[in-house]
């Protein structure tokens, strides 16, 4: 079955860096577009970054552009999010999610990983 | 881009129907038939309920339906059940490989 498992979260000081990973299994990872979506405590969802199946196309939310970098390693079935210059407002649960092959929707999500930016 | 606009909360009694609206612009909701809806129970990851405006993934009951008119998309839940109580989010493609979510709607089943 499809599984997405995030790792790499934790507590980091403002200005610090963190790298999130998402291990995918149960499907042909290299066939799918992937995304990182975050949810601040008590708030709604925000699509942070999106990457095409072969890494040709990427996009970023304005709030993270220039600070976050999305990447993937199809040989390792893994998705990454390098987060630099972290701010308190980046505190959130970060989900990796798969874009459905059937259409425009994110059909599988990881369990989420908490990133806390605080001094 | 700005978040899509959803009502903060809606409510209905078991067996009734409720509709949640999602208003965007011609650059997102109105410009593409790429609206999706997600259900999120507390402490859980979101679950895809509707994609491409009105299509249901396998396993989602046909009590859930989606539609769109102009810049506003809607999710209708008929035959409300207790387990439908959750937060619901809409999402739209906004061009250039970007996606925008709504602020979320809390559905209370009375």
PDB file of C-alpha atoms in Angstrom:
ATOM      1  CA  UNK A   1       0.000   0.000   0.000  1.00  0.00           C
ATOM      2  CA  UNK A   2       1.038   3.591  -0.523  1.00  0.00           C
ATOM      3  CA  UNK A   3       3.031   5.038   2.350  1.00  0.00           C
ATOM      4  CA  UNK A   4       4.618   8.423   2.870  1.00  0.00           C
ATOM      5  CA  UNK A   5       6.741   8.866   5.987  1.00  0.00           C
ATOM      6  CA  UNK A   6       8.205  12.229   6.934  1.00  0.00           C
ATOM      7  CA  UNK A   7      11.267  12.700   9.113  1.00  0.00           C
ATOM      8  CA  UNK A   8      13.735  15.389  10.108  1.00  0.00           C
ATOM      9  CA  UNK A   9      11.483  17.720  12.057  1.00  0.00           C
ATOM     10  CA  UNK A  10      12.153  19.178  15.475  1.00  0.00           C
ATOM     11  CA  UNK A  11      13.032  22.330  17.370  1.00  0.00           C
ATOM     12  CA  UNK A  12      15.304  24.879  15.703  1.00  0.00           C
ATOM     13  CA  UNK A  13      16.282  28.439  16.555  1.00  0.00           C
ATOM     14  CA  UNK A  14      15.262  31.374  14.370  1.00  0.00           C
ATOM     15  CA  UNK A  15      17.707  31.711  11.514  1.00  0.00           C
ATOM     16  CA  UNK A  16      18.562  28.029  11.647  1.00  0.00           C
ATOM     17  CA  UNK A  17      18.179  25.291   9.071  1.00  0.00           C
ATOM     18  CA  UNK A  18      16.437  21.949   8.869  1.00  0.00           C
ATOM     19  CA  UNK A  19      16.055  19.313   6.176  1.00  0.00           C
ATOM     20  CA  UNK A  20      12.848  17.333   5.962  1.00  0.00           C
ATOM     21  CA  UNK A  21      12.699  13.969   4.225  1.00  0.00           C
ATOM     22  CA  UNK A  22       9.756  11.965   2.972  1.00  0.00           C
ATOM     23  CA  UNK A  23      10.237   8.264   2.272  1.00  0.00           C
ATOM     24  CA  UNK A  24       7.780   6.898  -0.267  1.00  0.00           C
ATOM     25  CA  UNK A  25       6.777   3.281  -0.796  1.00  0.00           C
ATOM     26  CA  UNK A  26       4.036   1.215  -2.389  1.00  0.00           C
ATOM     27  CA  UNK A  27       4.015   3.063  -5.723  1.00  0.00           C
ATOM     28  CA  UNK A  28       6.323   4.100  -8.568  1.00  0.00           C
ATOM     29  CA  UNK A  29       7.627   7.286  -6.985  1.00  0.00           C
ATOM     30  CA  UNK A  30       9.250   8.567 -10.174  1.00  0.00           C
ATOM     31  CA  UNK A  31       5.852   8.750 -11.916  1.00  0.00           C
ATOM     32  CA  UNK A  32       4.303  11.265  -9.545  1.00  0.00           C
ATOM     33  CA  UNK A  33       4.423  14.967  -8.815  1.00  0.00           C
ATOM     34  CA  UNK A  34       4.927  15.601  -5.094  1.00  0.00           C
ATOM     35  CA  UNK A  35       4.344  18.464  -2.724  1.00  0.00           C
ATOM     36  CA  UNK A  36       5.048  19.767   0.774  1.00  0.00           C
ATOM     37  CA  UNK A  37       2.026  21.219   2.551  1.00  0.00           C
ATOM     38  CA  UNK A  38       2.157  22.775   6.005  1.00  0.00           C
ATOM     39  CA  UNK A  39      -0.322  23.611   8.722  1.00  0.00           C
ATOM     40  CA  UNK A  40       0.529  26.090  11.456  1.00  0.00           C
ATOM     41  CA  UNK A  41      -0.993  25.304  14.880  1.00  0.00           C
ATOM     42  CA  UNK A  42      -4.731  25.890  14.727  1.00  0.00           C
ATOM     43  CA  UNK A  43      -4.506  27.242  11.184  1.00  0.00           C
ATOM     44  CA  UNK A  44      -5.277  26.123   7.650  1.00  0.00           C
ATOM     45  CA  UNK A  45      -3.272  24.379   4.966  1.00  0.00           C
ATOM     46  CA  UNK A  46      -0.614  26.020   2.807  1.00  0.00           C
ATOM     47  CA  UNK A  47       1.107  24.482  -0.187  1.00  0.00           C
ATOM     48  CA  UNK A  48       4.749  25.287   0.506  1.00  0.00           C
ATOM     49  CA  UNK A  49       6.408  23.711  -2.509  1.00  0.00           C
ATOM     50  CA  UNK A  50       5.681  21.435  -5.444  1.00  0.00           C
ATOM     51  CA  UNK A  51       7.932  19.385  -7.716  1.00  0.00           C
ATOM     52  CA  UNK A  52       7.341  17.538 -10.959  1.00  0.00           C
ATOM     53  CA  UNK A  53       8.123  13.857 -11.369  1.00  0.00           C
ATOM     54  CA  UNK A  54      11.518  14.432 -12.963  1.00  0.00           C
ATOM     55  CA  UNK A  55      12.331  17.625 -11.014  1.00  0.00           C
ATOM     56  CA  UNK A  56      11.960  19.731 -14.163  1.00  0.00           C
ATOM     57  CA  UNK A  57       9.400  22.019 -12.558  1.00  0.00           C
ATOM     58  CA  UNK A  58       9.276  23.380  -9.030  1.00  0.00           C
ATOM     59  CA  UNK A  59       7.240  26.056  -7.319  1.00  0.00           C
ATOM     60  CA  UNK A  60       7.270  27.794  -3.951  1.00  0.00           C
ATOM     61  CA  UNK A  61       4.856  29.779  -1.846  1.00  0.00           C
ATOM     62  CA  UNK A  62       5.812  33.424  -1.646  1.00  0.00           C
ATOM     63  CA  UNK A  63       6.329  33.081   2.090  1.00  0.00           C
ATOM     64  CA  UNK A  64       9.229  30.636   1.619  1.00  0.00           C
ATOM     65  CA  UNK A  65      10.690  31.566  -1.754  1.00  0.00           C
ATOM     66  CA  UNK A  66      14.434  32.018  -1.534  1.00  0.00           C
ATOM     67  CA  UNK A  67      14.637  30.197   1.806  1.00  0.00           C
ATOM     68  CA  UNK A  68      13.277  26.705   1.072  1.00  0.00           C
ATOM     69  CA  UNK A  69      14.395  24.268  -1.621  1.00  0.00           C
ATOM     70  CA  UNK A  70      12.456  21.204  -2.709  1.00  0.00           C
ATOM     71  CA  UNK A  71      14.221  18.246  -4.273  1.00  0.00           C
ATOM     72  CA  UNK A  72      13.758  14.556  -4.866  1.00  0.00           C
ATOM     73  CA  UNK A  73      15.838  11.454  -5.442  1.00  0.00           C
ATOM     74  CA  UNK A  74      13.830   9.025  -7.544  1.00  0.00           C
ATOM     75  CA  UNK A  75      16.456   6.303  -7.080  1.00  0.00           C
ATOM     76  CA  UNK A  76      15.890   6.512  -3.329  1.00  0.00           C
ATOM     77  CA  UNK A  77      12.127   7.090  -3.505  1.00  0.00           C
ATOM     78  CA  UNK A  78      12.575  10.187  -1.417  1.00  0.00           C
ATOM     79  CA  UNK A  79      11.377  13.775  -1.326  1.00  0.00           C
ATOM     80  CA  UNK A  80      13.210  16.534   0.522  1.00  0.00           C
ATOM     81  CA  UNK A  81      12.650  20.054   1.771  1.00  0.00           C
ATOM     82  CA  UNK A  82      15.708  22.085   2.722  1.00  0.00           C
ATOM     83  CA  UNK A  83      14.589  24.914   4.989  1.00  0.00           C
ATOM     84  CA  UNK A  84      16.996  27.783   5.671  1.00  0.00           C
ATOM     85  CA  UNK A  85      16.673  31.095   7.515  1.00  0.00           C
ATOM     86  CA  UNK A  86      13.801  29.689   9.521  1.00  0.00           C
ATOM     87  CA  UNK A  87      11.358  32.055  11.185  1.00  0.00           C
ATOM     88  CA  UNK A  88       8.849  31.643  13.985  1.00  0.00           C
ATOM     89  CA  UNK A  89       6.062  31.751  11.412  1.00  0.00           C
ATOM     90  CA  UNK A  90       7.458  28.603   9.775  1.00  0.00           C
ATOM     91  CA  UNK A  91       6.362  26.651  12.856  1.00  0.00           C
ATOM     92  CA  UNK A  92       3.918  24.055  11.561  1.00  0.00           C
ATOM     93  CA  UNK A  93       3.201  20.433  10.856  1.00  0.00           C
ATOM     94  CA  UNK A  94       4.698  19.645   7.462  1.00  0.00           C
ATOM     95  CA  UNK A  95       3.053  17.014   5.283  1.00  0.00           C
ATOM     96  CA  UNK A  96       4.396  15.461   2.132  1.00  0.00           C
ATOM     97  CA  UNK A  97       1.661  14.513  -0.299  1.00  0.00           C
ATOM     98  CA  UNK A  98       1.331  12.859  -3.682  1.00  0.00           C
ATOM     99  CA  UNK A  99      -0.537  14.423  -6.550  1.00  0.00           C
ATOM    100  CA  UNK A 100      -3.062  11.983  -7.916  1.00  0.00           C
ATOM    101  CA  UNK A 101      -2.431  10.496 -11.333  1.00  0.00           C
ATOM    102  CA  UNK A 102      -6.187  10.607 -11.966  1.00  0.00           C
ATOM    103  CA  UNK A 103      -6.482  14.357 -11.690  1.00  0.00           C
ATOM    104  CA  UNK A 104      -5.798  17.509  -9.734  1.00  0.00           C
ATOM    105  CA  UNK A 105      -5.862  16.386  -6.130  1.00  0.00           C
ATOM    106  CA  UNK A 106      -3.434  15.182  -3.482  1.00  0.00           C
ATOM    107  CA  UNK A 107      -4.491  11.607  -2.883  1.00  0.00           C
ATOM    108  CA  UNK A 108      -1.995  10.336  -0.327  1.00  0.00           C
ATOM    109  CA  UNK A 109      -0.507  12.215   2.610  1.00  0.00           C
ATOM    110  CA  UNK A 110       2.122  11.410   5.192  1.00  0.00           C
ATOM    111  CA  UNK A 111       1.335  11.572   8.881  1.00  0.00           C
ATOM    112  CA  UNK A 112       3.040  14.936   9.175  1.00  0.00           C
ATOM    113  CA  UNK A 113       6.132  16.119  11.026  1.00  0.00           C
ATOM    114  CA  UNK A 114       6.284  19.034  13.448  1.00  0.00           C
ATOM    115  CA  UNK A 115       8.780  21.829  12.918  1.00  0.00           C
ATOM    116  CA  UNK A 116       9.082  24.330  15.767  1.00  0.00           C
ATOM    117  CA  UNK A 117      11.087  27.500  15.311  1.00  0.00           C
ATOM    118  CA  UNK A 118      11.755  29.109  18.664  1.00  0.00           C
ATOM    119  CA  UNK A 119      14.586  30.522  20.692  1.00  0.00           C
TER     120      UNK A 119
ATOM    121  CA  UNK B   1      -1.585  34.479  -4.096  1.00  0.00           C
ATOM    122  CA  UNK B   2      -4.346  34.936  -1.491  1.00  0.00           C
ATOM    123  CA  UNK B   3      -6.101  32.070   0.195  1.00  0.00           C
ATOM    124  CA  UNK B   4      -9.482  31.052  -1.147  1.00  0.00           C
ATOM    125  CA  UNK B   5     -12.449  32.223   0.925  1.00  0.00           C
ATOM    126  CA  UNK B   6     -14.487  29.679   2.849  1.00  0.00           C
ATOM    127  CA  UNK B   7     -17.054  30.188   5.611  1.00  0.00           C
ATOM    128  CA  UNK B   8     -15.502  29.671   9.036  1.00  0.00           C
ATOM    129  CA  UNK B   9     -18.208  27.245  10.076  1.00  0.00           C
ATOM    130  CA  UNK B  10     -21.339  25.460   8.933  1.00  0.00           C
ATOM    131  CA  UNK B  11     -23.659  23.107  10.748  1.00  0.00           C
ATOM    132  CA  UNK B  12     -26.448  20.664  10.089  1.00  0.00           C
ATOM    133  CA  UNK B  13     -28.428  17.912  11.725  1.00  0.00           C
ATOM    134  CA  UNK B  14     -27.985  14.220  10.916  1.00  0.00           C
ATOM    135  CA  UNK B  15     -29.638  13.367   7.617  1.00  0.00           C
ATOM    136  CA  UNK B  16     -29.632  16.937   6.369  1.00  0.00           C
ATOM    137  CA  UNK B  17     -27.513  18.440   3.621  1.00  0.00           C
ATOM    138  CA  UNK B  18     -24.930  21.182   3.925  1.00  0.00           C
ATOM    139  CA  UNK B  19     -22.996  23.127   1.311  1.00  0.00           C
ATOM    140  CA  UNK B  20     -19.583  24.703   1.801  1.00  0.00           C
ATOM    141  CA  UNK B  21     -18.539  27.433  -0.582  1.00  0.00           C
ATOM    142  CA  UNK B  22     -15.035  28.293  -1.768  1.00  0.00           C
ATOM    143  CA  UNK B  23     -14.532  31.606  -3.521  1.00  0.00           C
ATOM    144  CA  UNK B  24     -11.454  32.516  -5.481  1.00  0.00           C
ATOM    145  CA  UNK B  25     -10.665  34.521  -8.584  1.00  0.00           C
ATOM    146  CA  UNK B  26     -10.382  34.028 -12.310  1.00  0.00           C
ATOM    147  CA  UNK B  27      -6.704  33.220 -11.712  1.00  0.00           C
ATOM    148  CA  UNK B  28      -7.471  30.132  -9.682  1.00  0.00           C
ATOM    149  CA  UNK B  29     -10.957  28.661  -9.129  1.00  0.00           C
ATOM    150  CA  UNK B  30     -12.471  30.377 -12.141  1.00  0.00           C
ATOM    151  CA  UNK B  31      -9.564  29.703 -14.455  1.00  0.00           C
ATOM    152  CA  UNK B  32      -9.176  25.945 -14.093  1.00  0.00           C
ATOM    153  CA  UNK B  33     -11.317  22.903 -13.427  1.00  0.00           C
ATOM    154  CA  UNK B  34      -8.767  21.831 -10.843  1.00  0.00           C
ATOM    155  CA  UNK B  35     -10.572  22.265  -7.527  1.00  0.00           C
ATOM    156  CA  UNK B  36     -10.196  19.640  -4.843  1.00  0.00           C
ATOM    157  CA  UNK B  37     -11.683  19.218  -1.376  1.00  0.00           C
ATOM    158  CA  UNK B  38     -10.163  17.681   1.749  1.00  0.00           C
ATOM    159  CA  UNK B  39     -11.626  16.426   5.004  1.00  0.00           C
ATOM    160  CA  UNK B  40      -9.492  16.670   8.126  1.00  0.00           C
ATOM    161  CA  UNK B  41     -10.366  15.175  11.485  1.00  0.00           C
ATOM    162  CA  UNK B  42      -8.512  16.527  14.548  1.00  0.00           C
ATOM    163  CA  UNK B  43      -4.935  15.350  14.737  1.00  0.00           C
ATOM    164  CA  UNK B  44      -5.138  13.549  11.395  1.00  0.00           C
ATOM    165  CA  UNK B  45      -3.791  14.176   7.929  1.00  0.00           C
ATOM    166  CA  UNK B  46      -6.231  15.590   5.376  1.00  0.00           C
ATOM    167  CA  UNK B  47      -8.123  13.164   3.156  1.00  0.00           C
ATOM    168  CA  UNK B  48      -8.977  13.823  -0.488  1.00  0.00           C
ATOM    169  CA  UNK B  49     -12.759  13.861  -0.970  1.00  0.00           C
ATOM    170  CA  UNK B  50     -13.232  15.542  -4.362  1.00  0.00           C
ATOM    171  CA  UNK B  51     -10.854  16.332  -7.234  1.00  0.00           C
ATOM    172  CA  UNK B  52     -11.239  18.034 -10.615  1.00  0.00           C
ATOM    173  CA  UNK B  53     -14.238  19.960  -9.212  1.00  0.00           C
ATOM    174  CA  UNK B  54     -16.648  17.040  -9.031  1.00  0.00           C
ATOM    175  CA  UNK B  55     -14.876  13.680  -9.206  1.00  0.00           C
ATOM    176  CA  UNK B  56     -14.799  11.334  -6.226  1.00  0.00           C
ATOM    177  CA  UNK B  57     -11.838   9.103  -5.432  1.00  0.00           C
ATOM    178  CA  UNK B  58     -12.558   5.454  -4.927  1.00  0.00           C
ATOM    179  CA  UNK B  59     -14.010   4.834  -1.473  1.00  0.00           C
ATOM    180  CA  UNK B  60     -15.533   8.282  -0.945  1.00  0.00           C
ATOM    181  CA  UNK B  61     -19.317   8.014  -0.482  1.00  0.00           C
ATOM    182  CA  UNK B  62     -21.539   9.556  -3.137  1.00  0.00           C
ATOM    183  CA  UNK B  63     -23.038  11.701  -0.359  1.00  0.00           C
ATOM    184  CA  UNK B  64     -20.126  14.011  -1.146  1.00  0.00           C
ATOM    185  CA  UNK B  65     -20.420  16.037  -4.327  1.00  0.00           C
ATOM    186  CA  UNK B  66     -18.653  19.021  -5.826  1.00  0.00           C
ATOM    187  CA  UNK B  67     -19.534  21.734  -8.299  1.00  0.00           C
ATOM    188  CA  UNK B  68     -18.306  25.067  -9.601  1.00  0.00           C
ATOM    189  CA  UNK B  69     -19.831  28.227 -10.979  1.00  0.00           C
ATOM    190  CA  UNK B  70     -17.590  31.044 -12.046  1.00  0.00           C
ATOM    191  CA  UNK B  71     -15.080  31.801  -9.320  1.00  0.00           C
ATOM    192  CA  UNK B  72     -16.916  29.815  -6.632  1.00  0.00           C
ATOM    193  CA  UNK B  73     -16.683  26.099  -5.992  1.00  0.00           C
ATOM    194  CA  UNK B  74     -18.956  24.198  -3.637  1.00  0.00           C
ATOM    195  CA  UNK B  75     -18.895  20.979  -1.666  1.00  0.00           C
ATOM    196  CA  UNK B  76     -22.246  19.473  -0.762  1.00  0.00           C
ATOM    197  CA  UNK B  77     -22.606  16.748   1.832  1.00  0.00           C
ATOM    198  CA  UNK B  78     -25.986  15.051   1.884  1.00  0.00           C
ATOM    199  CA  UNK B  79     -27.368  12.660   4.486  1.00  0.00           C
ATOM    200  CA  UNK B  80     -25.110  14.125   7.167  1.00  0.00           C
ATOM    201  CA  UNK B  81     -23.564  11.632   9.554  1.00  0.00           C
ATOM    202  CA  UNK B  82     -21.791  12.175  12.859  1.00  0.00           C
ATOM    203  CA  UNK B  83     -18.447  11.176  11.360  1.00  0.00           C
ATOM    204  CA  UNK B  84     -18.724  13.962   8.796  1.00  0.00           C
ATOM    205  CA  UNK B  85     -17.925  16.430  11.575  1.00  0.00           C
ATOM    206  CA  UNK B  86     -14.498  17.710  10.601  1.00  0.00           C
ATOM    207  CA  UNK B  87     -12.664  20.589   8.980  1.00  0.00           C
ATOM    208  CA  UNK B  88     -12.986  20.904   5.211  1.00  0.00           C
ATOM    209  CA  UNK B  89     -10.535  22.634   2.909  1.00  0.00           C
ATOM    210  CA  UNK B  90     -10.808  23.525  -0.740  1.00  0.00           C
ATOM    211  CA  UNK B  91      -7.772  23.800  -2.985  1.00  0.00           C
ATOM    212  CA  UNK B  92      -7.325  25.152  -6.483  1.00  0.00           C
ATOM    213  CA  UNK B  93      -4.582  25.168  -9.061  1.00  0.00           C
ATOM    214  CA  UNK B  94      -3.416  28.753  -9.557  1.00  0.00           C
ATOM    215  CA  UNK B  95      -1.104  28.420 -12.539  1.00  0.00           C
ATOM    216  CA  UNK B  96       2.676  28.018 -12.816  1.00  0.00           C
ATOM    217  CA  UNK B  97       2.591  24.819 -10.769  1.00  0.00           C
ATOM    218  CA  UNK B  98       1.192  26.616  -7.718  1.00  0.00           C
ATOM    219  CA  UNK B  99      -1.757  25.614  -5.553  1.00  0.00           C
ATOM    220  CA  UNK B 100      -3.837  27.688  -3.164  1.00  0.00           C
ATOM    221  CA  UNK B 101      -5.966  26.436  -0.284  1.00  0.00           C
ATOM    222  CA  UNK B 102      -9.009  27.896   1.383  1.00  0.00           C
ATOM    223  CA  UNK B 103      -8.932  28.908   5.022  1.00  0.00           C
ATOM    224  CA  UNK B 104     -10.993  25.907   6.057  1.00  0.00           C
ATOM    225  CA  UNK B 105     -14.550  25.351   7.259  1.00  0.00           C
ATOM    226  CA  UNK B 106     -15.497  23.613  10.480  1.00  0.00           C
ATOM    227  CA  UNK B 107     -18.527  21.387   9.970  1.00  0.00           C
ATOM    228  CA  UNK B 108     -20.548  20.678  13.094  1.00  0.00           C
ATOM    229  CA  UNK B 109     -23.136  17.898  13.061  1.00  0.00           C
ATOM    230  CA  UNK B 110     -25.753  18.946  15.596  1.00  0.00           C
TER     231      UNK B 110
END
